[in-house]
């Protein structure tokens, strides 16, 4: 089905481990984003990408790495997971032209770092 | 810095009553204001949006108003139904060199009591 999908939906990992969250979209949207959602903070932007091989930091990028070798995929890697990175992570995409428009979100990945 | 304040954080209404959620933004360059609804276990989904050249927009039971002078915008839901129960996020977005920037409010949890 067309859309934006994240995997896994749930993940438990240990402090210090590397973990990668996957995001795939089928619309060929140029922009993709990673947000984290924490109680009282809403959605905070971690990284975004305007096109393949172009990525940029958002509001809270420390401890995260992204890549975008293909337009449809935008993986997020926690190089050495910390408890403070326990959160719900959302991937999103949109097709910005001359106007900013709505973002389409995946269903989220709930990550617990123990 | 740039921010979006959203109030209230929790709102409980009786079925059939109206619900109002208010947001204030700080960056006068913001020109696009989407509202997202997030149901339990799902990603946020756009329900209505407004651009800075419009003061009000309505879609069935949902309306959004924008006061650019006061940097204030609001979501109005009339004749609320139990299925309106969810978390609602406002956002303020602006175009900038190389892309755009969107800042989300912290969210409002709406309970509609049957």
Coordinates of N, CA and C in Angstrom, one line a residue:
Chain A
X1 N 0.8 -1.2 0.0 CA 0.0 0.0 0.0 C 0.9 1.2 0.0
X2 N 0.4 2.3 -0.6 CA 1.1 3.5 -0.6 C 1.1 4.2 0.8
X3 N 2.1 4.9 1.1 CA 2.1 5.6 2.4 C 3.5 5.7 3.0
X4 N 3.5 5.9 4.3 CA 4.7 6.0 5.0 C 4.7 5.0 6.1
X5 N 5.7 4.2 6.2 CA 5.7 3.1 7.2 C 7.0 3.1 8.0
X6 N 6.9 2.8 9.2 CA 8.0 2.8 10.1 C 8.2 1.4 10.7
X7 N 9.5 1.0 10.9 CA 9.7 -0.2 11.6 C 11.0 -0.1 12.4
X8 N 11.0 -0.8 13.6 CA 9.9 -1.6 14.1 C 8.9 -0.7 14.8
X9 N 7.7 -1.2 15.2 CA 6.7 -0.4 15.9 C 7.2 -0.3 17.4
X10 N 7.8 -1.3 17.9 CA 8.3 -1.2 19.3 C 9.7 -1.8 19.4
X11 N 10.5 -1.2 20.2 CA 11.9 -1.6 20.4 C 12.3 -1.4 21.8
X12 N 13.0 -2.4 22.4 CA 13.6 -2.2 23.7 C 15.1 -2.5 23.5
X13 N 15.9 -1.6 23.9 CA 17.4 -1.8 23.7 C 18.1 -1.4 25.0
X14 N 19.3 -1.8 25.1 CA 20.1 -1.5 26.3 C 20.9 -0.2 26.1
X15 N 21.2 0.5 27.2 CA 22.1 1.6 27.1 C 23.4 1.3 26.5
X16 N 23.8 2.1 25.5 CA 25.1 1.9 24.9 C 25.0 1.2 23.5
X17 N 23.9 0.6 23.3 CA 23.7 -0.2 22.0 C 23.4 0.8 20.9
X18 N 23.7 0.4 19.7 CA 23.3 1.1 18.5 C 22.0 0.5 18.0
X19 N 21.1 1.4 17.7 CA 19.8 1.0 17.1 C 19.4 1.8 16.0
X20 N 18.8 1.2 15.0 CA 18.4 2.0 13.8 C 16.9 1.8 13.6
X21 N 16.2 3.0 13.4 CA 14.8 3.0 13.2 C 14.6 3.3 11.7
X22 N 13.7 2.5 11.1 CA 13.6 2.6 9.6 C 12.3 3.4 9.2
X23 N 12.4 4.1 8.1 CA 11.3 4.8 7.6 C 11.3 4.7 6.1
X24 N 10.1 4.4 5.5 CA 10.0 4.2 4.1 C 8.7 4.8 3.6
X25 N 8.8 5.6 2.5 CA 7.6 6.3 1.9 C 7.5 5.9 0.4
X26 N 6.3 5.8 0.0 CA 6.1 5.4 -1.4 C 5.6 6.5 -2.3
X27 N 5.5 7.7 -1.8 CA 5.0 8.8 -2.6 C 6.1 9.6 -3.4
X28 N 7.4 9.3 -3.2 CA 8.5 10.0 -3.8 C 8.5 11.5 -3.3
X29 N 8.0 11.7 -2.1 CA 8.1 13.0 -1.5 C 9.6 13.4 -1.3
X30 N 9.8 14.7 -1.6 CA 11.2 15.2 -1.5 C 11.7 15.3 -0.1
X31 N 10.8 15.8 0.8 CA 11.2 16.0 2.2 C 10.8 14.9 3.1
X32 N 11.7 14.6 4.0 CA 11.4 13.6 5.1 C 12.0 14.1 6.4
X33 N 11.3 13.7 7.5 CA 11.6 14.2 8.8 C 11.6 13.1 9.8
X34 N 12.4 13.4 10.9 CA 12.3 12.5 12.1 C 12.0 13.5 13.3
X35 N 10.9 13.1 14.0 CA 10.5 13.8 15.2 C 10.6 12.8 16.4
X36 N 10.8 13.4 17.6 CA 10.5 12.6 18.8 C 9.4 13.3 19.6
X37 N 8.6 12.4 20.2 CA 7.4 12.9 20.9 C 7.5 12.5 22.4
X38 N 7.6 13.5 23.2 CA 7.7 13.3 24.7 C 6.6 14.2 25.4
X39 N 6.1 13.6 26.5 CA 5.1 14.3 27.2 C 5.5 15.7 27.6
X40 N 4.6 16.7 27.3 CA 4.9 18.1 27.6 C 5.8 18.8 26.6
X41 N 6.3 18.1 25.6 CA 7.1 18.7 24.6 C 6.6 18.7 23.2
X42 N 5.5 18.0 23.0 CA 4.9 17.9 21.6 C 5.9 17.1 20.7
X43 N 6.0 17.6 19.5 CA 6.9 17.0 18.5 C 8.1 17.9 18.3
X44 N 9.3 17.3 18.5 CA 10.5 18.0 18.3 C 11.3 17.4 17.2
X45 N 11.8 18.3 16.3 CA 12.5 17.8 15.1 C 13.9 17.4 15.4
X46 N 14.2 16.2 15.0 CA 15.6 15.7 15.2 C 16.5 16.0 14.0
X47 N 16.1 15.5 12.8 CA 16.8 15.7 11.6 C 15.7 15.8 10.4
X48 N 16.1 16.4 9.4 CA 15.3 16.4 8.2 C 16.1 16.3 6.9
X49 N 15.5 16.0 5.8 CA 16.2 15.8 4.6 C 15.3 16.4 3.5
X50 N 16.0 17.3 2.7 CA 15.2 17.9 1.6 C 15.2 17.1 0.3
X51 N 16.2 16.2 0.2 CA 16.3 15.3 -1.0 C 17.3 14.2 -0.7
X52 N 17.5 13.3 -1.6 CA 18.5 12.3 -1.4 C 19.9 12.9 -1.2
X53 N 20.6 12.4 -0.3 CA 22.0 12.9 0.0 C 22.0 14.3 0.6
X54 N 20.9 14.8 1.0 CA 20.9 16.1 1.7 C 20.1 16.0 3.0
X55 N 20.9 16.2 4.1 CA 20.3 16.1 5.4 C 20.7 17.3 6.2
X56 N 19.9 17.7 7.2 CA 20.2 18.8 8.1 C 19.6 18.6 9.5
X57 N 20.3 19.2 10.4 CA 19.9 19.1 11.8 C 18.6 19.8 12.1
X58 N 17.9 19.3 13.1 CA 16.7 20.0 13.6 C 17.0 20.5 14.9
X59 N 16.0 20.5 15.8 CA 16.1 21.1 17.1 C 16.9 20.3 18.1
X60 N 16.8 18.9 18.0 CA 17.4 18.1 19.0 C 18.2 16.9 18.3
X61 N 19.3 17.3 17.6 CA 20.0 16.2 16.8 C 21.1 15.4 17.6
X62 N 21.5 15.9 18.8 CA 22.6 15.2 19.4 C 22.3 13.8 19.8
X63 N 23.2 12.9 19.4 CA 23.1 11.5 19.7 C 22.4 10.7 18.5
X64 N 22.1 11.4 17.5 CA 21.4 10.7 16.4 C 22.2 10.9 15.1
X65 N 22.0 10.0 14.2 CA 22.6 10.1 12.8 C 21.6 9.7 11.8
X66 N 21.6 10.3 10.7 CA 20.6 10.0 9.6 C 21.4 9.8 8.3
X67 N 20.7 9.2 7.4 CA 21.3 9.1 6.0 C 20.1 9.0 5.1
X68 N 20.3 9.4 3.8 CA 19.3 9.3 2.8 C 19.9 9.0 1.5
X69 N 20.3 7.8 1.3 CA 20.9 7.4 0.0 C 19.8 7.2 -1.1
X70 N 18.6 6.9 -0.7 CA 17.5 6.8 -1.6 C 16.3 7.7 -1.2
X71 N 15.6 8.3 -2.1 CA 14.5 9.2 -1.8 C 13.5 8.6 -0.9
X72 N 13.2 7.3 -1.0 CA 12.1 6.7 -0.3 C 12.5 6.2 1.1
X73 N 13.8 6.2 1.5 CA 14.2 5.7 2.8 C 14.9 6.8 3.6
X74 N 14.6 6.8 4.9 CA 15.3 7.8 5.8 C 15.5 7.2 7.1
X75 N 16.5 6.3 7.3 CA 16.8 5.7 8.6 C 17.4 6.6 9.6
X76 N 17.0 6.4 10.9 CA 17.5 7.1 12.0 C 18.3 6.2 12.9
X77 N 19.6 6.5 13.2 CA 20.4 5.7 14.0 C 20.8 6.4 15.3
X78 N 20.6 5.7 16.4 CA 21.1 6.1 17.7 C 22.4 5.3 17.9
X79 N 23.5 6.1 17.9 CA 24.8 5.4 17.8 C 25.1 4.7 19.1
X80 N 24.8 5.3 20.2 CA 25.0 4.7 21.6 C 23.8 5.1 22.4
X81 N 22.8 4.3 22.5 CA 21.5 4.7 23.1 C 21.7 5.1 24.6
X82 N 20.9 6.1 25.0 CA 20.9 6.5 26.4 C 19.4 6.5 26.8
X83 N 19.2 6.5 28.1 CA 17.9 6.4 28.7 C 17.0 7.7 28.3
X84 N 17.7 8.8 28.1 CA 17.0 10.0 27.7 C 16.5 9.9 26.3
X85 N 16.9 8.9 25.5 CA 16.4 8.8 24.2 C 15.1 7.8 24.2
X86 N 14.7 7.4 25.3 CA 13.4 6.7 25.4 C 12.3 7.7 25.0
X87 N 11.6 7.3 24.0 CA 10.6 8.2 23.4 C 9.8 7.5 22.3
X88 N 8.8 8.2 21.8 CA 8.1 7.7 20.6 C 8.7 8.5 19.4
X89 N 9.1 7.8 18.4 CA 9.7 8.5 17.2 C 8.8 8.4 16.0
X90 N 8.6 9.6 15.4 CA 7.8 9.7 14.2 C 8.6 10.1 13.0
X91 N 8.4 9.4 11.9 CA 8.9 9.8 10.6 C 7.8 10.5 9.9
X92 N 8.1 11.5 9.0 CA 7.1 12.2 8.3 C 7.7 12.6 6.9
X93 N 6.8 12.8 6.0 CA 7.3 13.3 4.7 C 6.3 14.3 4.1
X94 N 6.8 15.2 3.2 CA 5.9 16.0 2.4 C 6.6 16.4 1.1
X95 N 5.8 17.0 0.2 CA 6.3 17.3 -1.1 C 6.3 18.8 -1.2
X96 N 7.2 19.5 -0.6 CA 7.2 20.9 -0.7 C 7.6 21.4 -2.1
X97 N 6.7 22.3 -2.5 CA 7.1 23.0 -3.8 C 7.4 24.4 -3.4
X98 N 6.5 25.3 -3.9 CA 6.7 26.7 -3.6 C 6.0 27.1 -2.2
X99 N 5.2 26.2 -1.7 CA 4.4 26.5 -0.5 C 4.7 25.4 0.5
X100 N 4.8 25.8 1.8 CA 4.8 24.7 2.8 C 3.4 24.1 2.9
X101 N 3.4 22.8 3.1 CA 2.2 22.0 3.1 C 2.2 21.0 4.3
X102 N 1.1 20.3 4.4 CA 1.0 19.3 5.5 C 2.1 18.2 5.4
X103 N 2.4 17.7 6.5 CA 3.3 16.5 6.6 C 2.5 15.3 6.8
X104 N 2.9 14.2 6.3 CA 2.3 12.9 6.4 C 3.1 12.0 7.4
X105 N 2.5 11.6 8.5 CA 3.3 10.9 9.5 C 3.1 9.4 9.4
X106 N 4.2 8.7 9.8 CA 4.1 7.3 10.0 C 3.4 7.0 11.3
X107 N 3.3 5.7 11.6 CA 2.5 5.3 12.8 C 3.4 5.3 14.1
X108 N 4.7 5.6 14.0 CA 5.5 5.8 15.2 C 6.2 4.5 15.6
X109 N 7.4 4.7 16.2 CA 8.2 3.7 16.8 C 8.4 4.0 18.3
X110 N 7.9 3.1 19.2 CA 8.1 3.4 20.6 C 9.4 2.7 21.0
X111 N 10.4 3.5 21.4 CA 11.7 3.0 21.8 C 11.9 3.2 23.3
X112 N 12.3 2.1 23.9 CA 12.6 2.1 25.3 C 14.1 1.7 25.5
X113 N 14.8 2.6 26.2 CA 16.2 2.3 26.4 C 16.4 1.9 27.9
X114 N 16.8 0.7 28.2 CA 16.9 0.3 29.6 C 18.4 0.2 30.1
Chain B
X1 N 13.9 32.2 21.9 CA 13.8 31.6 20.6 C 12.4 31.4 20.1
X2 N 12.3 30.9 18.9 CA 11.0 30.7 18.3 C 10.2 29.6 19.0
X3 N 8.9 29.8 19.3 CA 8.2 28.8 20.0 C 6.7 28.9 19.7
X4 N 5.9 27.9 20.0 CA 4.5 27.9 19.8 C 3.9 27.4 21.2
X5 N 3.1 28.2 21.7 CA 2.5 27.9 23.0 C 1.0 27.4 22.7
X6 N 0.6 26.3 23.4 CA -0.7 25.8 23.1 C -1.4 25.6 24.5
X7 N -2.7 26.0 24.5 CA -3.5 25.9 25.7 C -4.9 25.5 25.4
X8 N -5.6 24.7 26.2 CA -5.1 24.1 27.4 C -4.3 22.8 27.1
X9 N -3.7 22.2 28.1 CA -3.0 21.0 27.8 C -4.0 19.8 27.9
X10 N -5.0 20.0 28.6 CA -6.1 19.0 28.7 C -7.4 19.7 28.7
X11 N -8.4 19.1 28.0 CA -9.7 19.7 27.8 C -10.8 18.6 27.9
X12 N -11.7 18.8 28.8 CA -12.8 17.8 28.9 C -14.1 18.5 28.6
X13 N -14.9 18.0 27.7 CA -16.2 18.5 27.3 C -17.2 17.5 27.2
X14 N -18.5 17.9 27.4 CA -19.6 17.0 27.2 C -20.0 16.8 25.7
X15 N -20.3 15.6 25.3 CA -20.7 15.4 24.0 C -21.8 16.5 23.5
X16 N -21.5 17.0 22.3 CA -22.4 18.1 21.8 C -22.0 19.5 22.1
X17 N -21.1 19.6 23.1 CA -20.6 21.0 23.4 C -19.5 21.3 22.4
X18 N -19.0 22.6 22.5 CA -17.9 23.0 21.6 C -16.6 22.9 22.4
X19 N -15.5 22.8 21.6 CA -14.2 22.8 22.2 C -13.3 23.8 21.5
X20 N -12.5 24.5 22.2 CA -11.6 25.5 21.6 C -10.2 25.3 22.2
X21 N -9.3 25.3 21.3 CA -7.9 25.1 21.6 C -7.1 26.3 21.0
X22 N -6.3 26.9 21.8 CA -5.6 28.2 21.4 C -4.1 28.0 21.3
X23 N -3.5 28.7 20.3 CA -2.1 28.7 20.1 C -1.6 30.1 19.8
X24 N -0.4 30.3 20.3 CA 0.3 31.6 20.1 C 1.7 31.3 19.6
X25 N 2.1 32.0 18.5 CA 3.4 31.8 18.0 C 4.2 33.0 18.1
X26 N 5.5 32.9 18.0 CA 6.4 34.0 18.3 C 7.0 34.6 17.0
X27 N 7.2 33.8 15.9 CA 7.9 34.2 14.7 C 6.9 34.8 13.7
X28 N 7.0 36.1 13.5 CA 6.0 36.8 12.6 C 6.2 36.4 11.2
X29 N 7.2 35.7 10.8 CA 7.4 35.2 9.5 C 6.6 33.9 9.2
X30 N 6.1 33.3 10.2 CA 5.2 32.1 10.0 C 4.1 32.4 9.1
X31 N 3.8 31.5 8.1 CA 2.7 31.8 7.2 C 1.8 30.6 6.9
X32 N 2.1 29.5 7.6 CA 1.2 28.3 7.4 C 1.0 27.7 8.8
X33 N -0.3 27.4 9.1 CA -0.6 27.0 10.4 C -1.5 25.7 10.3
X34 N -0.9 24.5 10.4 CA -1.7 23.3 10.3 C -2.1 22.8 11.7
X35 N -3.2 22.1 11.8 CA -3.7 21.4 13.0 C -3.7 19.9 12.7
X36 N -3.1 19.2 13.7 CA -3.1 17.7 13.5 C -3.8 17.1 14.7
X37 N -4.5 15.9 14.4 CA -5.1 15.1 15.3 C -4.4 13.8 15.5
X38 N -4.1 13.4 16.7 CA -3.4 12.2 16.9 C -4.2 11.2 17.8
X39 N -4.7 10.2 17.2 CA -5.4 9.1 18.0 C -4.4 8.2 18.6
X40 N -4.9 7.5 19.6 CA -4.0 6.6 20.4 C -3.3 5.6 19.5
X41 N -2.0 5.5 19.6 CA -1.3 4.5 18.9 C -1.0 4.8 17.4
X42 N -1.4 6.1 17.0 CA -1.2 6.4 15.6 C -0.4 7.7 15.5
X43 N 0.0 8.0 14.3 CA 0.7 9.2 14.0 C -0.2 10.4 13.8
X44 N 0.2 11.6 14.0 CA -0.6 12.8 13.8 C -1.1 12.8 12.3
X45 N -2.3 13.4 12.2 CA -2.9 13.5 10.9 C -3.6 14.9 10.7
X46 N -3.3 15.5 9.6 CA -3.9 16.9 9.4 C -5.4 16.9 9.4
X47 N -6.0 17.8 10.1 CA -7.4 17.9 10.1 C -7.9 19.3 9.4
X48 N -7.0 20.3 9.5 CA -7.4 21.6 8.9 C -6.1 22.4 8.9
X49 N -6.0 23.3 8.0 CA -4.9 24.2 8.0 C -5.3 25.6 7.5
X50 N -4.5 26.6 7.8 CA -4.8 27.9 7.3 C -3.5 28.7 7.0
X51 N -3.6 29.5 6.0 CA -2.4 30.3 5.6 C -2.6 31.7 6.0
X52 N -1.5 32.5 6.0 CA -1.5 33.8 6.7 C -2.3 34.8 5.9
X53 N -2.8 34.5 4.7 CA -3.6 35.5 4.0 C -5.1 35.3 4.2
X54 N -5.4 34.4 5.1 CA -6.8 34.1 5.4 C -7.0 34.2 6.9
X55 N -8.2 34.7 7.3 CA -8.5 34.9 8.7 C -9.3 33.8 9.3
X56 N -10.0 33.1 8.5 CA -10.8 32.0 9.0 C -11.0 30.9 8.0
X57 N -11.1 29.7 8.4 CA -11.4 28.6 7.5 C -12.3 27.6 8.2
X58 N -13.2 27.0 7.5 CA -14.2 26.1 8.1 C -14.3 24.8 7.3
X59 N -14.4 23.7 8.0 CA -14.6 22.4 7.3 C -15.6 21.6 8.2
X60 N -16.8 21.7 7.9 CA -17.9 21.0 8.6 C -17.9 21.4 10.1
X61 N -17.6 20.5 11.0 CA -17.6 20.9 12.4 C -16.3 21.6 12.9
X62 N -15.4 21.7 12.1 CA -14.1 22.2 12.5 C -13.8 23.6 11.8
X63 N -13.3 24.5 12.6 CA -12.9 25.8 12.1 C -11.6 26.2 12.7
X64 N -10.9 27.0 12.0 CA -9.7 27.6 12.5 C -9.7 29.1 12.2
X65 N -9.3 29.9 13.2 CA -9.2 31.4 13.1 C -7.8 31.8 13.3
X66 N -7.4 32.8 12.6 CA -6.0 33.3 12.7 C -6.0 34.9 12.9
X67 N -5.3 35.3 13.9 CA -5.1 36.7 14.1 C -3.6 37.0 14.0
X68 N -3.2 37.5 12.8 CA -1.8 37.7 12.5 C -1.2 38.8 13.4
X69 N -2.0 39.8 13.7 CA -1.5 40.9 14.5 C -1.1 40.4 15.9
X70 N -2.0 39.6 16.5 CA -1.7 39.1 17.8 C -0.9 37.8 17.8
X71 N -0.6 37.3 16.6 CA 0.1 36.0 16.4 C -0.6 34.9 17.2
X72 N -1.8 34.8 16.9 CA -2.7 33.9 17.7 C -3.6 33.1 16.7
X73 N -3.7 31.8 16.9 CA -4.7 31.1 16.1 C -5.4 30.0 16.9
X74 N -6.6 29.7 16.6 CA -7.4 28.8 17.4 C -8.1 27.7 16.6
X75 N -8.4 26.6 17.2 CA -9.1 25.5 16.6 C -10.5 25.4 17.3
X76 N -11.6 25.4 16.6 CA -12.9 25.3 17.1 C -13.6 24.0 16.6
X77 N -14.0 23.2 17.6 CA -14.8 22.0 17.2 C -16.2 22.1 17.8
X78 N -17.2 22.1 16.9 CA -18.5 22.2 17.4 C -19.2 20.9 17.4
X79 N -20.3 20.8 18.2 CA -21.0 19.5 18.3 C -20.1 18.3 18.5
X80 N -19.3 18.4 19.5 CA -18.3 17.4 19.7 C -18.9 16.0 19.9
X81 N -18.1 15.0 19.4 CA -18.6 13.6 19.5 C -17.4 12.8 20.1
X82 N -17.8 11.6 20.7 CA -16.7 10.8 21.4 C -15.5 10.5 20.5
X83 N -15.8 10.4 19.2 CA -14.6 10.1 18.3 C -13.7 11.3 18.1
X84 N -14.1 12.5 18.6 CA -13.2 13.6 18.6 C -12.1 13.5 19.7
X85 N -12.3 12.6 20.6 CA -11.3 12.4 21.7 C -10.0 12.0 21.1
X86 N -8.9 12.8 21.4 CA -7.6 12.6 20.8 C -6.7 13.7 21.3
X87 N -5.4 13.7 20.9 CA -4.5 14.8 21.2 C -4.4 15.6 19.9
X88 N -4.5 16.9 20.1 CA -4.5 17.9 19.0 C -3.2 18.7 19.1
X89 N -2.5 18.9 18.0 CA -1.3 19.7 17.9 C -1.5 20.8 16.9
X90 N -1.1 22.0 17.3 CA -1.0 23.1 16.4 C 0.4 23.2 16.0
X91 N 0.6 23.9 14.9 CA 2.0 24.2 14.4 C 2.1 25.5 13.6
X92 N 3.2 26.1 13.6 CA 3.5 27.3 12.9 C 4.7 27.0 12.0
X93 N 4.5 27.4 10.7 CA 5.6 27.0 9.7 C 5.9 28.3 8.9
X94 N 7.2 28.4 8.5 CA 7.6 29.4 7.7 C 8.6 28.9 6.6
X95 N 8.6 29.6 5.5 CA 9.6 29.2 4.5 C 10.9 29.9 4.8
X96 N 12.0 29.2 4.5 CA 13.3 29.8 4.7 C 14.2 29.3 3.6
X97 N 15.4 29.9 3.5 CA 16.4 29.5 2.5 C 16.7 28.0 2.6
X98 N 16.5 27.2 1.6 CA 16.8 25.8 1.6 C 15.7 24.9 2.1
X99 N 14.6 25.5 2.5 CA 13.5 24.7 3.0 C 12.5 25.5 3.8
X100 N 12.1 24.9 4.9 CA 11.1 25.6 5.7 C 11.3 25.1 7.2
X101 N 10.6 25.7 8.1 CA 10.8 25.4 9.5 C 9.4 25.3 10.1
X102 N 9.1 24.2 10.8 CA 7.8 24.0 11.5 C 8.0 23.8 12.9
X103 N 7.3 24.5 13.8 CA 7.4 24.3 15.2 C 6.0 23.9 15.7
X104 N 6.0 22.8 16.5 CA 4.7 22.3 17.0 C 4.4 22.8 18.4
X105 N 3.2 23.0 18.8 CA 2.8 23.2 20.1 C 2.9 21.9 20.9
X106 N 2.7 21.9 22.2 CA 3.0 20.8 23.1 C 1.8 19.8 23.1
X107 N 0.7 20.2 22.5 CA -0.5 19.3 22.4 C -1.6 19.6 23.4
X108 N -2.8 19.2 23.0 CA -4.0 19.3 23.9 C -4.7 18.0 23.9
X109 N -4.8 17.4 25.0 CA -5.6 16.1 25.1 C -7.0 16.4 25.3
X110 N -7.9 16.1 24.3 CA -9.3 16.4 24.4 C -10.1 15.1 24.7
X111 N -10.9 15.2 25.8 CA -11.8 14.2 26.2 C -13.2 14.6 25.9
X112 N -14.0 13.8 25.2 CA -15.4 14.1 24.9 C -16.2 13.0 25.7
X113 N -16.9 13.5 26.7 CA -17.7 12.5 27.5 C -19.1 12.3 26.9
X114 N -19.4 11.1 26.7 CA -20.8 10.7 26.2 C -21.9 10.9 27.2

